[in-house]
Amino acid sequence: MAAGKATAAPSEPPVRRRFKQHVLILTLAGTGEMEVEGRTYECPQGSIAWLDTSREYRHACARGSHGWSYLWFGMRGFGLDEAAEMLGARARPIIVSTVDEALSLQFSRIKQRLAANHADSEPENSAAVAAIIAALVANRSPERSSSAPQPMADIMQQARMELGRAWSIVDFSALMGLSSSQVHRRFRKVVGSSPMNWLRRERMNAAKRLLVQTDTPISEVALCCGYPDPLHFSREFRRVTGLSPTAFRDSRGS
C-alpha cells in the first residue's frame, strides 16, 4: 500500500503512469480533472474518485482552477475489482460527491501510519481500507444502488460497535436477509475473506489498540473484543501477532 498528499498546479502536466493498482483520491481543495478511457470527469472539493490505474487514464488540475490538492492511497488485493464494479467506478470514477469528516480522517490516518512505518500499521490500514470501502458502498448514490442488496456496510459497522457480542454466521444472515452461502460470497467479494475471518481481524485490531492506547486489564480487553475466556484470547492473539498480549503491550511502551 502507498499513500500521499499532492498539489497540482494549473501548469503541471497530467499524471498518466500505470501502476496496476486501485487508487482512491479525495479532493481537499480546488478542482481536479480526470480522464478515463477518453471520458473526462471533474473532481470537486470533497469528492472521492476510484481510479483503476491498470486502465488508460490521466488526471491534472482542472482548467480554471488555481490548484488541486488531494489525498490519495493505492491498494492491491482480492475483491477490489468487484468492489469497484459494485460502486460503478468503472462507468463513472467519481463515486462520492461530498465526503464526511470521518471518512476524510480515515484517509489522513492511513497516510500518517504509512509515513510512521509502525509495525502494526499494516493491519490497522487494512481495517481502515475495509471500513472506507464499506462506507462507500453504503453511501453510493441511489441511481447506482437501485438494485443493490441489503446494506452490508451497516452490518459491518454494527459488528465493529459490538465486538464483544457472540456473533455467528446465522446473525449475519438474519441481518442481511441472505443465506449463509450468499453472506460468504458477499464478504469475499467486498473484503476478500469470510465473515468470521473478517470479524476475527476486527477483534484483533481492536485489541491491539486497547492494549497500546489504554491500561485496560487484559481480561477486560479480551471480553470487550469477544473473548470471554482470556486464555483463548491470548492463544489467538499470539497466533496473529507472534506475541502474547502482555508482551505486545510492553513492546509498545505502555
PDB file of C-alpha atoms in Angstrom:
ATOM      1  CA  MET A   1       0.000   0.000   0.000  1.00  0.00           C
ATOM      2  CA  ALA A   2       1.119   3.567  -0.694  1.00  0.00           C
ATOM      3  CA  ALA A   3      -0.413   6.935   0.222  1.00  0.00           C
ATOM      4  CA  GLY A   4       0.345  10.617  -0.001  1.00  0.00           C
ATOM      5  CA  LYS A   5      -0.810  14.191  -0.324  1.00  0.00           C
ATOM      6  CA  ALA A   6      -0.280  16.122  -3.545  1.00  0.00           C
ATOM      7  CA  THR A   7      -0.949  19.530  -5.015  1.00  0.00           C
ATOM      8  CA  ALA A   8      -1.151  20.012  -8.781  1.00  0.00           C
ATOM      9  CA  ALA A   9      -0.668  23.470 -10.268  1.00  0.00           C
ATOM     10  CA  PRO A  10      -2.509  24.500 -13.453  1.00  0.00           C
ATOM     11  CA  SER A  11       0.768  24.486 -15.384  1.00  0.00           C
ATOM     12  CA  GLU A  12       1.790  20.947 -14.363  1.00  0.00           C
ATOM     13  CA  PRO A  13       1.470  18.092 -16.867  1.00  0.00           C
ATOM     14  CA  PRO A  14      -1.093  15.383 -16.104  1.00  0.00           C
ATOM     15  CA  VAL A  15      -0.283  12.172 -14.254  1.00  0.00           C
ATOM     16  CA  ARG A  16      -0.583   9.173 -16.584  1.00  0.00           C
ATOM     17  CA  ARG A  17       1.639   6.488 -15.088  1.00  0.00           C
ATOM     18  CA  ARG A  18       0.150   2.977 -14.980  1.00  0.00           C
ATOM     19  CA  PHE A  19       0.588   1.444 -11.503  1.00  0.00           C
ATOM     20  CA  LYS A  20      -1.745  -1.550 -11.945  1.00  0.00           C
ATOM     21  CA  GLN A  21      -3.478  -0.857  -8.641  1.00  0.00           C
ATOM     22  CA  HIS A  22      -6.678   0.752  -7.428  1.00  0.00           C
ATOM     23  CA  VAL A  23      -6.309   4.321  -6.159  1.00  0.00           C
ATOM     24  CA  LEU A  24      -8.757   6.392  -4.115  1.00  0.00           C
ATOM     25  CA  ILE A  25      -8.415  10.164  -4.482  1.00  0.00           C
ATOM     26  CA  LEU A  26     -10.006  12.596  -2.013  1.00  0.00           C
ATOM     27  CA  THR A  27     -10.044  16.206  -3.232  1.00  0.00           C
ATOM     28  CA  LEU A  28      -9.175  18.610  -0.392  1.00  0.00           C
ATOM     29  CA  ALA A  29      -9.200  21.912  -2.280  1.00  0.00           C
ATOM     30  CA  GLY A  30      -9.582  23.214  -5.804  1.00  0.00           C
ATOM     31  CA  THR A  31     -10.806  21.076  -8.676  1.00  0.00           C
ATOM     32  CA  GLY A  32      -9.162  18.212 -10.475  1.00  0.00           C
ATOM     33  CA  GLU A  33      -9.851  16.819 -13.910  1.00  0.00           C
ATOM     34  CA  MET A  34      -9.743  13.094 -14.563  1.00  0.00           C
ATOM     35  CA  GLU A  35      -9.888  11.392 -17.927  1.00  0.00           C
ATOM     36  CA  VAL A  36     -10.522   7.648 -18.046  1.00  0.00           C
ATOM     37  CA  GLU A  37     -10.520   5.871 -21.395  1.00  0.00           C
ATOM     38  CA  GLY A  38     -11.384   9.054 -23.272  1.00  0.00           C
ATOM     39  CA  ARG A  39     -14.117  10.382 -20.939  1.00  0.00           C
ATOM     40  CA  THR A  40     -13.482  13.410 -18.716  1.00  0.00           C
ATOM     41  CA  TYR A  41     -14.766  13.974 -15.169  1.00  0.00           C
ATOM     42  CA  GLU A  42     -14.385  16.806 -12.667  1.00  0.00           C
ATOM     43  CA  CYS A  43     -13.103  16.133  -9.139  1.00  0.00           C
ATOM     44  CA  PRO A  44     -14.582  18.942  -6.999  1.00  0.00           C
ATOM     45  CA  GLN A  45     -13.638  19.652  -3.402  1.00  0.00           C
ATOM     46  CA  GLY A  46     -14.924  16.930  -1.069  1.00  0.00           C
ATOM     47  CA  SER A  47     -15.300  14.302  -3.790  1.00  0.00           C
ATOM     48  CA  ILE A  48     -13.779  10.823  -3.870  1.00  0.00           C
ATOM     49  CA  ALA A  49     -12.664   9.187  -7.094  1.00  0.00           C
ATOM     50  CA  TRP A  50     -11.891   5.494  -7.533  1.00  0.00           C
ATOM     51  CA  LEU A  51      -9.270   5.031 -10.224  1.00  0.00           C
ATOM     52  CA  ASP A  52      -8.112   1.716 -11.646  1.00  0.00           C
ATOM     53  CA  THR A  53      -4.611   2.623 -12.821  1.00  0.00           C
ATOM     54  CA  SER A  54      -4.334  -0.510 -14.925  1.00  0.00           C
ATOM     55  CA  ARG A  55      -6.632   1.306 -17.359  1.00  0.00           C
ATOM     56  CA  GLU A  56      -5.710   4.236 -19.579  1.00  0.00           C
ATOM     57  CA  TYR A  57      -6.144   7.472 -17.591  1.00  0.00           C
ATOM     58  CA  ARG A  58      -4.822  10.939 -16.861  1.00  0.00           C
ATOM     59  CA  HIS A  59      -5.503  13.423 -14.077  1.00  0.00           C
ATOM     60  CA  ALA A  60      -4.447  17.015 -13.509  1.00  0.00           C
ATOM     61  CA  CYS A  61      -5.594  20.366 -12.156  1.00  0.00           C
ATOM     62  CA  ALA A  62      -8.813  21.339 -13.908  1.00  0.00           C
ATOM     63  CA  ARG A  63      -8.895  24.254 -16.313  1.00  0.00           C
ATOM     64  CA  GLY A  64      -9.877  27.431 -14.483  1.00  0.00           C
ATOM     65  CA  SER A  65      -8.835  26.118 -11.048  1.00  0.00           C
ATOM     66  CA  HIS A  66      -5.954  27.812  -9.211  1.00  0.00           C
ATOM     67  CA  GLY A  67      -4.715  24.434  -7.999  1.00  0.00           C
ATOM     68  CA  TRP A  68      -5.784  20.960  -6.984  1.00  0.00           C
ATOM     69  CA  SER A  69      -4.918  19.478  -3.597  1.00  0.00           C
ATOM     70  CA  TYR A  70      -5.757  15.874  -2.792  1.00  0.00           C
ATOM     71  CA  LEU A  71      -5.058  12.877  -0.567  1.00  0.00           C
ATOM     72  CA  TRP A  72      -4.609   9.512  -2.225  1.00  0.00           C
ATOM     73  CA  PHE A  73      -3.845   5.924  -1.404  1.00  0.00           C
ATOM     74  CA  GLY A  74      -3.187   2.981  -3.666  1.00  0.00           C
ATOM     75  CA  MET A  75      -4.216  -0.573  -2.860  1.00  0.00           C
ATOM     76  CA  ARG A  76      -3.968  -4.082  -4.252  1.00  0.00           C
ATOM     77  CA  GLY A  77      -5.815  -7.150  -3.114  1.00  0.00           C
ATOM     78  CA  PHE A  78      -8.558  -9.669  -3.557  1.00  0.00           C
ATOM     79  CA  GLY A  79     -12.055  -8.290  -4.106  1.00  0.00           C
ATOM     80  CA  LEU A  80     -11.122  -4.770  -5.242  1.00  0.00           C
ATOM     81  CA  ASP A  81     -12.229  -5.311  -8.837  1.00  0.00           C
ATOM     82  CA  GLU A  82     -15.602  -6.495  -7.549  1.00  0.00           C
ATOM     83  CA  ALA A  83     -15.878  -3.551  -5.135  1.00  0.00           C
ATOM     84  CA  ALA A  84     -15.134  -1.104  -7.962  1.00  0.00           C
ATOM     85  CA  GLU A  85     -17.803  -2.800 -10.057  1.00  0.00           C
ATOM     86  CA  MET A  86     -20.316  -2.641  -7.201  1.00  0.00           C
ATOM     87  CA  LEU A  87     -19.652   1.088  -6.784  1.00  0.00           C
ATOM     88  CA  GLY A  88     -19.997   1.767 -10.502  1.00  0.00           C
ATOM     89  CA  ALA A  89     -16.458   3.170 -10.585  1.00  0.00           C
ATOM     90  CA  ARG A  90     -15.711   1.645 -13.978  1.00  0.00           C
ATOM     91  CA  ALA A  91     -18.567   3.588 -15.556  1.00  0.00           C
ATOM     92  CA  ARG A  92     -18.011   6.794 -13.559  1.00  0.00           C
ATOM     93  CA  PRO A  93     -14.945   7.136 -11.296  1.00  0.00           C
ATOM     94  CA  ILE A  94     -16.339   9.981  -9.139  1.00  0.00           C
ATOM     95  CA  ILE A  95     -18.143   7.786  -6.634  1.00  0.00           C
ATOM     96  CA  VAL A  96     -18.817  10.301  -3.827  1.00  0.00           C
ATOM     97  CA  SER A  97     -19.605  13.954  -4.431  1.00  0.00           C
ATOM     98  CA  THR A  98     -19.390  15.117  -0.789  1.00  0.00           C
ATOM     99  CA  VAL A  99     -17.295  13.280   1.788  1.00  0.00           C
ATOM    100  CA  ASP A 100     -17.964  13.380   5.525  1.00  0.00           C
ATOM    101  CA  GLU A 101     -15.337  14.274   8.142  1.00  0.00           C
ATOM    102  CA  ALA A 102     -14.966  10.708   9.450  1.00  0.00           C
ATOM    103  CA  LEU A 103     -14.108   9.355   6.013  1.00  0.00           C
ATOM    104  CA  SER A 104     -11.669  12.199   5.368  1.00  0.00           C
ATOM    105  CA  LEU A 105      -9.961  11.418   8.682  1.00  0.00           C
ATOM    106  CA  GLN A 106      -9.502   7.787   7.643  1.00  0.00           C
ATOM    107  CA  PHE A 107      -7.572   8.933   4.545  1.00  0.00           C
ATOM    108  CA  SER A 108      -5.304  11.130   6.674  1.00  0.00           C
ATOM    109  CA  ARG A 109      -4.631   8.387   9.194  1.00  0.00           C
ATOM    110  CA  ILE A 110      -3.680   5.871   6.512  1.00  0.00           C
ATOM    111  CA  LYS A 111      -1.115   8.338   5.188  1.00  0.00           C
ATOM    112  CA  GLN A 112       0.218   9.076   8.688  1.00  0.00           C
ATOM    113  CA  ARG A 113       0.568   5.413   9.633  1.00  0.00           C
ATOM    114  CA  LEU A 114       2.415   4.586   6.417  1.00  0.00           C
ATOM    115  CA  ALA A 115       4.761   7.530   6.956  1.00  0.00           C
ATOM    116  CA  ALA A 116       5.449   6.449  10.548  1.00  0.00           C
ATOM    117  CA  ASN A 117       6.096   2.862   9.393  1.00  0.00           C
ATOM    118  CA  HIS A 118       4.927   1.293  12.658  1.00  0.00           C
ATOM    119  CA  ALA A 119       4.983  -2.492  12.940  1.00  0.00           C
ATOM    120  CA  ASP A 120       1.232  -2.642  13.481  1.00  0.00           C
ATOM    121  CA  SER A 121       0.314  -0.166  10.730  1.00  0.00           C
ATOM    122  CA  GLU A 122      -0.463  -2.847   8.129  1.00  0.00           C
ATOM    123  CA  PRO A 123      -3.421  -4.462   9.943  1.00  0.00           C
ATOM    124  CA  GLU A 124      -4.707  -1.050  11.023  1.00  0.00           C
ATOM    125  CA  ASN A 125      -4.554   0.264   7.472  1.00  0.00           C
ATOM    126  CA  SER A 126      -6.181  -2.893   6.109  1.00  0.00           C
ATOM    127  CA  ALA A 127      -9.016  -2.377   8.566  1.00  0.00           C
ATOM    128  CA  ALA A 128      -9.264   1.305   7.601  1.00  0.00           C
ATOM    129  CA  VAL A 129      -9.422   0.460   3.885  1.00  0.00           C
ATOM    130  CA  ALA A 130     -12.164  -2.110   4.536  1.00  0.00           C
ATOM    131  CA  ALA A 131     -14.095   0.486   6.554  1.00  0.00           C
ATOM    132  CA  ILE A 132     -13.729   3.106   3.809  1.00  0.00           C
ATOM    133  CA  ILE A 133     -14.903   0.704   1.105  1.00  0.00           C
ATOM    134  CA  ALA A 134     -17.832  -0.408   3.247  1.00  0.00           C
ATOM    135  CA  ALA A 135     -18.819   3.226   3.852  1.00  0.00           C
ATOM    136  CA  LEU A 136     -18.555   3.994   0.136  1.00  0.00           C
ATOM    137  CA  VAL A 137     -20.756   1.014  -0.697  1.00  0.00           C
ATOM    138  CA  ALA A 138     -23.308   2.141   1.904  1.00  0.00           C
ATOM    139  CA  ASN A 139     -23.360   5.736   0.664  1.00  0.00           C
ATOM    140  CA  ARG A 140     -23.327   5.226  -3.089  1.00  0.00           C
ATOM    141  CA  SER A 141     -25.894   7.265  -4.975  1.00  0.00           C
ATOM    142  CA  PRO A 142     -29.463   5.974  -5.436  1.00  0.00           C
ATOM    143  CA  GLU A 143     -29.136   5.512  -9.183  1.00  0.00           C
ATOM    144  CA  ARG A 144     -26.176   3.204  -8.607  1.00  0.00           C
ATOM    145  CA  SER A 145     -27.802   1.224  -5.822  1.00  0.00           C
ATOM    146  CA  SER A 146     -31.377   0.735  -7.008  1.00  0.00           C
ATOM    147  CA  SER A 147     -30.738  -2.989  -7.464  1.00  0.00           C
ATOM    148  CA  ALA A 148     -28.274  -3.280  -4.566  1.00  0.00           C
ATOM    149  CA  PRO A 149     -28.654  -5.871  -1.828  1.00  0.00           C
ATOM    150  CA  GLN A 150     -29.136  -5.252   1.899  1.00  0.00           C
ATOM    151  CA  PRO A 151     -26.525  -2.705   3.148  1.00  0.00           C
ATOM    152  CA  MET A 152     -23.553  -4.802   4.151  1.00  0.00           C
ATOM    153  CA  ALA A 153     -21.719  -1.722   5.432  1.00  0.00           C
ATOM    154  CA  ASP A 154     -24.335  -1.205   8.138  1.00  0.00           C
ATOM    155  CA  ILE A 155     -23.871  -4.790   9.338  1.00  0.00           C
ATOM    156  CA  MET A 156     -20.097  -4.397   9.393  1.00  0.00           C
ATOM    157  CA  GLN A 157     -20.357  -1.179  11.369  1.00  0.00           C
ATOM    158  CA  GLN A 158     -22.747  -2.788  13.849  1.00  0.00           C
ATOM    159  CA  ALA A 159     -20.316  -5.683  14.334  1.00  0.00           C
ATOM    160  CA  ARG A 160     -17.469  -3.232  14.968  1.00  0.00           C
ATOM    161  CA  MET A 161     -19.563  -1.438  17.570  1.00  0.00           C
ATOM    162  CA  GLU A 162     -20.455  -4.747  19.271  1.00  0.00           C
ATOM    163  CA  LEU A 163     -17.236  -6.764  19.093  1.00  0.00           C
ATOM    164  CA  GLY A 164     -17.995  -8.279  22.489  1.00  0.00           C
ATOM    165  CA  ARG A 165     -21.125  -9.927  21.115  1.00  0.00           C
ATOM    166  CA  ALA A 166     -21.034 -13.673  20.339  1.00  0.00           C
ATOM    167  CA  TRP A 167     -21.556 -13.180  16.595  1.00  0.00           C
ATOM    168  CA  SER A 168     -22.299 -16.126  14.329  1.00  0.00           C
ATOM    169  CA  ILE A 169     -22.883 -16.571  10.625  1.00  0.00           C
ATOM    170  CA  VAL A 170     -26.570 -17.005  11.482  1.00  0.00           C
ATOM    171  CA  ASP A 171     -26.605 -13.458  12.900  1.00  0.00           C
ATOM    172  CA  PHE A 172     -25.069 -12.030   9.721  1.00  0.00           C
ATOM    173  CA  SER A 173     -27.524 -13.992   7.573  1.00  0.00           C
ATOM    174  CA  ALA A 174     -30.523 -12.751   9.554  1.00  0.00           C
ATOM    175  CA  LEU A 175     -29.417  -9.104   9.497  1.00  0.00           C
ATOM    176  CA  MET A 176     -28.535  -9.132   5.787  1.00  0.00           C
ATOM    177  CA  GLY A 177     -31.574 -11.148   4.756  1.00  0.00           C
ATOM    178  CA  LEU A 178     -29.402 -13.642   2.876  1.00  0.00           C
ATOM    179  CA  SER A 179     -28.492 -17.300   3.140  1.00  0.00           C
ATOM    180  CA  SER A 180     -25.188 -18.267   4.778  1.00  0.00           C
ATOM    181  CA  SER A 181     -23.607 -19.071   1.415  1.00  0.00           C
ATOM    182  CA  GLN A 182     -24.729 -15.717  -0.010  1.00  0.00           C
ATOM    183  CA  VAL A 183     -23.264 -13.901   3.013  1.00  0.00           C
ATOM    184  CA  HIS A 184     -19.954 -15.719   2.492  1.00  0.00           C
ATOM    185  CA  ARG A 185     -19.892 -14.755  -1.183  1.00  0.00           C
ATOM    186  CA  ARG A 186     -20.760 -11.121  -0.416  1.00  0.00           C
ATOM    187  CA  PHE A 187     -17.987 -10.787   2.168  1.00  0.00           C
ATOM    188  CA  ARG A 188     -15.432 -12.433  -0.082  1.00  0.00           C
ATOM    189  CA  LYS A 189     -16.329 -10.012  -2.872  1.00  0.00           C
ATOM    190  CA  VAL A 190     -16.024  -6.878  -0.746  1.00  0.00           C
ATOM    191  CA  VAL A 191     -13.336  -7.648   1.848  1.00  0.00           C
ATOM    192  CA  GLY A 192     -11.672 -10.768   0.449  1.00  0.00           C
ATOM    193  CA  SER A 193     -12.408 -13.118   3.345  1.00  0.00           C
ATOM    194  CA  SER A 194     -15.194 -14.978   5.119  1.00  0.00           C
ATOM    195  CA  PRO A 195     -17.412 -13.083   7.600  1.00  0.00           C
ATOM    196  CA  MET A 196     -15.873 -14.780  10.632  1.00  0.00           C
ATOM    197  CA  ASN A 197     -12.282 -14.254   9.462  1.00  0.00           C
ATOM    198  CA  TRP A 198     -13.107 -10.586   8.861  1.00  0.00           C
ATOM    199  CA  LEU A 199     -14.618 -10.369  12.365  1.00  0.00           C
ATOM    200  CA  ARG A 200     -11.532 -12.027  13.873  1.00  0.00           C
ATOM    201  CA  ARG A 201      -9.284  -9.408  12.241  1.00  0.00           C
ATOM    202  CA  GLU A 202     -11.511  -6.598  13.513  1.00  0.00           C
ATOM    203  CA  ARG A 203     -11.335  -8.043  17.035  1.00  0.00           C
ATOM    204  CA  MET A 204      -7.563  -8.408  16.930  1.00  0.00           C
ATOM    205  CA  ASN A 205      -7.105  -4.869  15.592  1.00  0.00           C
ATOM    206  CA  ALA A 206      -9.362  -3.506  18.327  1.00  0.00           C
ATOM    207  CA  ALA A 207      -7.426  -5.492  20.935  1.00  0.00           C
ATOM    208  CA  LYS A 208      -4.138  -4.043  19.700  1.00  0.00           C
ATOM    209  CA  ARG A 209      -5.493  -0.509  20.016  1.00  0.00           C
ATOM    210  CA  LEU A 210      -6.790  -1.143  23.535  1.00  0.00           C
ATOM    211  CA  LEU A 211      -3.506  -2.704  24.624  1.00  0.00           C
ATOM    212  CA  VAL A 212      -1.436   0.185  23.261  1.00  0.00           C
ATOM    213  CA  GLN A 213      -3.686   3.152  23.990  1.00  0.00           C
ATOM    214  CA  THR A 214      -5.172   2.169  27.368  1.00  0.00           C
ATOM    215  CA  ASP A 215      -4.256   0.454  30.643  1.00  0.00           C
ATOM    216  CA  THR A 216      -7.322  -1.793  30.494  1.00  0.00           C
ATOM    217  CA  PRO A 217      -6.601  -5.200  32.091  1.00  0.00           C
ATOM    218  CA  ILE A 218      -6.016  -7.921  29.534  1.00  0.00           C
ATOM    219  CA  SER A 219      -9.022  -9.941  30.742  1.00  0.00           C
ATOM    220  CA  GLU A 220     -11.259  -6.919  30.066  1.00  0.00           C
ATOM    221  CA  VAL A 221      -9.655  -6.321  26.670  1.00  0.00           C
ATOM    222  CA  ALA A 222     -10.434  -9.939  25.850  1.00  0.00           C
ATOM    223  CA  LEU A 223     -14.055  -9.580  26.932  1.00  0.00           C
ATOM    224  CA  CYS A 224     -14.528  -6.303  25.014  1.00  0.00           C
ATOM    225  CA  CYS A 225     -13.232  -8.000  21.880  1.00  0.00           C
ATOM    226  CA  GLY A 226     -15.473 -11.051  22.059  1.00  0.00           C
ATOM    227  CA  TYR A 227     -13.297 -13.473  24.022  1.00  0.00           C
ATOM    228  CA  PRO A 228     -14.882 -14.358  27.382  1.00  0.00           C
ATOM    229  CA  ASP A 229     -12.004 -16.792  28.012  1.00  0.00           C
ATOM    230  CA  PRO A 230      -8.733 -14.817  28.476  1.00  0.00           C
ATOM    231  CA  LEU A 231      -6.636 -17.910  27.707  1.00  0.00           C
ATOM    232  CA  HIS A 232      -8.399 -18.390  24.378  1.00  0.00           C
ATOM    233  CA  PHE A 233      -7.833 -14.693  23.653  1.00  0.00           C
ATOM    234  CA  SER A 234      -4.123 -14.964  24.500  1.00  0.00           C
ATOM    235  CA  ARG A 235      -3.663 -18.003  22.233  1.00  0.00           C
ATOM    236  CA  GLU A 236      -5.478 -16.288  19.362  1.00  0.00           C
ATOM    237  CA  PHE A 237      -3.575 -13.040  19.865  1.00  0.00           C
ATOM    238  CA  ARG A 238      -0.217 -14.849  19.882  1.00  0.00           C
ATOM    239  CA  ARG A 239      -1.179 -16.761  16.749  1.00  0.00           C
ATOM    240  CA  VAL A 240      -1.923 -13.498  14.900  1.00  0.00           C
ATOM    241  CA  THR A 241       0.876 -11.257  16.216  1.00  0.00           C
ATOM    242  CA  GLY A 242       3.551 -13.670  17.388  1.00  0.00           C
ATOM    243  CA  LEU A 243       3.420 -12.088  20.858  1.00  0.00           C
ATOM    244  CA  SER A 244       1.334 -12.556  23.969  1.00  0.00           C
ATOM    245  CA  PRO A 245      -0.950  -9.614  24.840  1.00  0.00           C
ATOM    246  CA  THR A 246       1.387  -8.659  27.721  1.00  0.00           C
ATOM    247  CA  ALA A 247       4.488  -8.786  25.523  1.00  0.00           C
ATOM    248  CA  PHE A 248       2.728  -6.811  22.787  1.00  0.00           C
ATOM    249  CA  ARG A 249       1.774  -4.083  25.282  1.00  0.00           C
ATOM    250  CA  ASP A 250       5.279  -3.985  26.737  1.00  0.00           C
ATOM    251  CA  SER A 251       6.866  -3.787  23.261  1.00  0.00           C
ATOM    252  CA  ARG A 252       4.830  -0.660  22.537  1.00  0.00           C
ATOM    253  CA  GLY A 253       5.978   1.027  25.734  1.00  0.00           C
ATOM    254  CA  SER A 254       2.629   1.004  27.552  1.00  0.00           C
TER     255      SER A 254
END
